[in-house]
mmCIF file of C-alpha atoms in Angstrom:
data_model
loop_
_atom_site.group_PDB
_atom_site.id
_atom_site.type_symbol
_atom_site.label_atom_id
_atom_site.label_comp_id
_atom_site.label_asym_id
_atom_site.label_seq_id
_atom_site.Cartn_x
_atom_site.Cartn_y
_atom_site.Cartn_z
ATOM 1 C CA UNK A 1137 179.486 40.315 180.684
ATOM 2 C CA UNK A 1138 175.856 39.491 179.955
ATOM 3 C CA UNK A 1139 174.812 42.393 182.148
ATOM 4 C CA UNK A 1140 177.016 44.721 180.109
ATOM 5 C CA UNK A 1141 175.467 43.519 176.860
ATOM 6 C CA UNK A 1142 171.958 44.014 178.252
ATOM 7 C CA UNK A 1143 172.845 47.481 179.490
ATOM 8 C CA UNK A 1144 174.248 48.452 176.084
ATOM 9 C CA UNK A 1145 171.166 47.014 174.375
ATOM 10 C CA UNK A 1146 168.848 48.864 176.742
ATOM 11 C CA UNK A 1147 170.706 52.144 176.189
ATOM 12 C CA UNK A 1148 171.111 51.911 172.404
ATOM 13 C CA UNK A 1149 168.537 49.368 171.231
ATOM 14 C CA UNK A 1150 165.915 51.998 170.402
ATOM 15 C CA UNK A 1151 168.307 53.849 168.122
ATOM 16 C CA UNK A 1152 169.448 50.612 166.470
ATOM 17 C CA UNK A 1153 165.892 49.457 165.776
ATOM 18 C CA UNK A 1154 164.895 52.916 164.536
ATOM 19 C CA UNK A 1155 167.812 53.097 162.114
ATOM 20 C CA UNK A 1156 167.036 49.553 160.983
ATOM 21 C CA UNK A 1157 163.427 50.582 160.245
ATOM 22 C CA UNK A 1158 164.582 53.564 158.191
ATOM 23 C CA UNK A 1159 167.181 51.480 156.359
ATOM 24 C CA UNK A 1160 164.715 48.740 155.462
ATOM 25 C CA UNK A 1161 162.128 51.248 154.201
ATOM 26 C CA UNK A 1162 164.699 52.872 151.926
ATOM 27 C CA UNK A 1163 166.596 49.762 150.837
ATOM 28 C CA UNK A 1164 163.700 47.432 150.064
ATOM 29 C CA UNK A 1165 161.659 50.023 148.176
ATOM 30 C CA UNK A 1166 164.831 51.148 146.402
ATOM 31 C CA UNK A 1167 165.619 47.597 145.330
ATOM 32 C CA UNK A 1168 162.064 47.210 143.984
ATOM 33 C CA UNK A 1169 162.285 50.495 142.125
ATOM 34 C CA UNK A 1170 165.645 49.616 140.632
ATOM 35 C CA UNK A 1171 164.374 46.265 139.409
ATOM 36 C CA UNK A 1172 161.111 47.782 138.089
ATOM 37 C CA UNK A 1173 162.905 50.586 136.286
ATOM 38 C CA UNK A 1174 165.391 48.070 134.948
ATOM 39 C CA UNK A 1175 162.608 45.910 133.510
ATOM 40 C CA UNK A 1176 161.003 48.902 131.869
ATOM 41 C CA UNK A 1177 164.386 50.203 130.694
ATOM 42 C CA UNK A 1178 165.173 46.976 128.885
ATOM 43 C CA UNK A 1179 161.865 47.144 127.049
ATOM 44 C CA UNK A 1180 162.289 50.841 126.302
ATOM 45 C CA UNK A 1181 165.815 50.321 124.960
ATOM 46 C CA UNK A 1182 164.551 47.768 122.467
ATOM 47 C CA UNK A 1183 161.815 50.133 121.337
ATOM 48 C CA UNK A 1184 163.969 53.229 121.054
ATOM 49 C CA UNK A 1185 166.566 51.464 118.920
ATOM 50 C CA UNK A 1186 163.953 50.794 116.264
ATOM 51 C CA UNK A 1187 161.796 53.882 116.761
ATOM 52 C CA UNK A 1188 163.741 56.734 118.392
ATOM 53 C CA UNK A 1189 160.783 59.119 118.031
ATOM 54 C CA UNK A 1190 159.003 57.166 120.785
ATOM 55 C CA UNK A 1191 161.682 57.973 123.365
ATOM 56 C CA UNK A 1192 159.565 60.481 125.323
ATOM 57 C CA UNK A 1193 156.588 58.156 125.591
ATOM 58 C CA UNK A 1194 158.756 55.238 126.656
ATOM 59 C CA UNK A 1195 160.574 57.419 129.224
ATOM 60 C CA UNK A 1196 157.308 58.325 130.965
ATOM 61 C CA UNK A 1197 156.444 54.659 131.324
ATOM 62 C CA UNK A 1198 159.937 53.813 132.502
ATOM 63 C CA UNK A 1199 159.828 56.388 135.319
ATOM 64 C CA UNK A 1200 156.712 54.986 137.006
ATOM 65 C CA UNK A 1201 158.372 52.182 139.017
ATOM 66 C CA UNK A 1202 160.930 54.630 140.402
ATOM 67 C CA UNK A 1203 158.281 56.352 142.478
ATOM 68 C CA UNK A 1204 158.227 53.557 145.037
ATOM 69 C CA UNK A 1205 161.866 54.178 145.862
ATOM 70 C CA UNK A 1206 161.022 57.838 146.383
ATOM 71 C CA UNK A 1207 158.279 56.891 148.831
ATOM 72 C CA UNK A 1208 160.631 54.640 150.764
ATOM 73 C CA UNK A 1209 163.242 57.401 150.897
ATOM 74 C CA UNK A 1210 160.735 59.930 152.251
ATOM 75 C CA UNK A 1211 159.459 57.516 154.899
ATOM 76 C CA UNK A 1212 163.054 56.685 155.792
ATOM 77 C CA UNK A 1213 163.700 60.392 156.358
ATOM 78 C CA UNK A 1214 160.571 60.687 158.495
ATOM 79 C CA UNK A 1215 161.761 57.777 160.614
ATOM 80 C CA UNK A 1216 165.248 59.290 160.945
ATOM 81 C CA UNK A 1217 163.733 62.561 162.164
ATOM 82 C CA UNK A 1218 161.990 60.637 164.968
ATOM 83 C CA UNK A 1219 165.177 58.972 166.254
ATOM 84 C CA UNK A 1220 166.757 60.449 169.357
ATOM 85 C CA UNK A 1221 169.781 59.235 171.354
ATOM 86 C CA UNK A 1222 167.708 58.573 174.470
ATOM 87 C CA UNK A 1223 164.849 56.646 172.853
ATOM 88 C CA UNK A 1224 163.656 53.433 174.439
ATOM 89 C CA UNK A 1225 163.801 50.028 172.808
ATOM 90 C CA UNK A 1226 160.023 49.899 172.367
ATOM 91 C CA UNK A 1227 160.063 53.240 170.530
ATOM 92 C CA UNK A 1228 162.726 51.898 168.179
ATOM 93 C CA UNK A 1229 160.648 48.797 167.589
ATOM 94 C CA UNK A 1230 157.686 51.020 166.682
ATOM 95 C CA UNK A 1231 159.821 52.763 164.078
ATOM 96 C CA UNK A 1232 161.061 49.417 162.779
ATOM 97 C CA UNK A 1233 157.464 48.210 162.457
ATOM 98 C CA UNK A 1234 156.588 51.426 160.594
ATOM 99 C CA UNK A 1235 159.439 50.965 158.135
ATOM 100 C CA UNK A 1236 158.905 47.284 157.345
ATOM 101 C CA UNK A 1237 155.568 47.586 155.522
ATOM 102 C CA UNK A 1238 156.808 50.531 153.512
ATOM 103 C CA UNK A 1239 159.861 48.571 152.438
ATOM 104 C CA UNK A 1240 158.054 45.321 151.566
ATOM 105 C CA UNK A 1241 155.124 47.012 149.829
ATOM 106 C CA UNK A 1242 157.523 49.309 147.939
ATOM 107 C CA UNK A 1243 159.498 46.265 146.820
ATOM 108 C CA UNK A 1244 156.468 44.408 145.456
ATOM 109 C CA UNK A 1245 154.539 47.346 144.033
ATOM 110 C CA UNK A 1246 157.573 48.662 142.154
ATOM 111 C CA UNK A 1247 157.940 45.262 140.498
ATOM 112 C CA UNK A 1248 154.250 45.344 139.529
ATOM 113 C CA UNK A 1249 154.630 48.880 138.217
ATOM 114 C CA UNK A 1250 157.626 47.694 136.190
ATOM 115 C CA UNK A 1251 155.529 44.922 134.655
ATOM 116 C CA UNK A 1252 152.764 47.397 133.789
ATOM 117 C CA UNK A 1253 155.333 49.750 132.255
ATOM 118 C CA UNK A 1254 156.781 46.904 130.159
ATOM 119 C CA UNK A 1255 153.269 46.059 128.951
ATOM 120 C CA UNK A 1256 152.710 49.695 128.024
ATOM 121 C CA UNK A 1257 156.020 49.864 126.158
ATOM 122 C CA UNK A 1258 155.170 46.639 124.297
ATOM 123 C CA UNK A 1259 151.830 48.106 123.295
ATOM 124 C CA UNK A 1260 153.594 51.254 122.162
ATOM 125 C CA UNK A 1261 156.026 49.173 120.089
ATOM 126 C CA UNK A 1262 153.553 46.772 118.460
ATOM 127 C CA UNK A 1263 150.601 48.988 117.847
ATOM 128 C CA UNK A 1264 151.181 51.357 114.965
ATOM 129 C CA UNK A 1265 147.577 52.454 114.749
ATOM 130 C CA UNK A 1266 147.382 53.533 118.381
ATOM 131 C CA UNK A 1267 149.411 56.674 118.874
ATOM 132 C CA UNK A 1268 148.287 57.443 122.426
ATOM 133 C CA UNK A 1269 149.581 56.494 125.841
ATOM 134 C CA UNK A 1270 147.037 56.114 128.601
ATOM 135 C CA UNK A 1271 148.542 56.345 132.049
ATOM 136 C CA UNK A 1272 146.413 54.983 134.876
ATOM 137 C CA UNK A 1273 147.820 56.027 138.228
ATOM 138 C CA UNK A 1274 145.988 55.556 141.525
ATOM 139 C CA UNK A 1275 148.281 58.098 143.214
ATOM 140 C CA UNK A 1276 147.624 61.626 141.908
ATOM 141 C CA UNK A 1277 150.889 62.859 143.433
ATOM 142 C CA UNK A 1278 152.856 60.712 141.001
ATOM 143 C CA UNK A 1279 151.070 62.278 138.036
ATOM 144 C CA UNK A 1280 151.959 65.732 139.330
ATOM 145 C CA UNK A 1281 155.547 64.676 139.982
ATOM 146 C CA UNK A 1282 156.017 63.313 136.466
ATOM 147 C CA UNK A 1283 154.441 66.417 134.929
ATOM 148 C CA UNK A 1284 156.796 68.628 136.904
ATOM 149 C CA UNK A 1285 159.910 66.643 136.021
ATOM 150 C CA UNK A 1286 159.278 66.156 132.298
ATOM 151 C CA UNK A 1287 157.751 68.725 129.984
ATOM 152 C CA UNK A 1288 154.869 66.846 128.364
ATOM 153 C CA UNK A 1289 152.764 69.894 127.514
ATOM 154 C CA UNK A 1290 152.849 69.320 123.746
ATOM 155 C CA UNK A 1291 151.923 65.631 124.151
ATOM 156 C CA UNK A 1292 149.078 66.490 126.524
ATOM 157 C CA UNK A 1293 147.628 69.263 124.340
ATOM 158 C CA UNK A 1294 147.821 67.111 121.206
ATOM 159 C CA UNK A 1295 146.139 64.214 122.989
ATOM 160 C CA UNK A 1296 149.055 61.817 122.586
ATOM 161 C CA UNK A 1297 149.159 61.203 126.344
ATOM 162 C CA UNK A 1298 146.006 60.716 128.349
ATOM 163 C CA UNK A 1299 146.240 60.754 132.131
ATOM 164 C CA UNK A 1300 143.599 58.892 134.060
ATOM 165 C CA UNK A 1301 143.349 59.195 137.818
ATOM 166 C CA UNK A 1302 141.200 56.790 139.756
ATOM 167 C CA UNK A 1303 141.553 55.886 143.374
ATOM 168 C CA UNK A 1304 139.659 52.677 142.551
ATOM 169 C CA UNK A 1305 142.003 51.442 139.805
ATOM 170 C CA UNK A 1306 145.143 49.675 140.942
ATOM 171 C CA UNK A 1307 147.982 48.028 139.080
ATOM 172 C CA UNK A 1308 146.612 44.572 139.756
ATOM 173 C CA UNK A 1309 143.544 45.370 137.617
ATOM 174 C CA UNK A 1310 145.767 45.216 134.529
ATOM 175 C CA UNK A 1311 146.938 41.639 134.949
#
């Protein structure tokens, strides 16, 4: 019986580990994104009840933590494309090891992005004299993604939203 189990593991272990790597990349970063967006959503809901005109600005901030789930999903797809029925156990372990950092980093960074978004929403709520949102994003792709999903052209041209890209600024600089 032990020989049968080892044979089955040898034949299918690579696929199992590969699927596990893809699943962990998607699930962990998705959990982080859900929690980060939830944190920002709670703050945004409180703001929009009192000041509904700030909905668009709060929505931009609320979307930021969701990007980590998108990254995990894309990496999960990349891993799934690499899986084949005849792959060896070591190849599956490589894919698992590729998916683990994406999942764990996505989980933590989405929570940090959620905290930054909550801080931005709190500033937006408490600061009547400041009518601008400054978005600092170390990943230029996210700025492009947000600009393609939401029409912010009037806010950008009027100077209400300022986008700042810096590969040297990270979310931890704001704590």
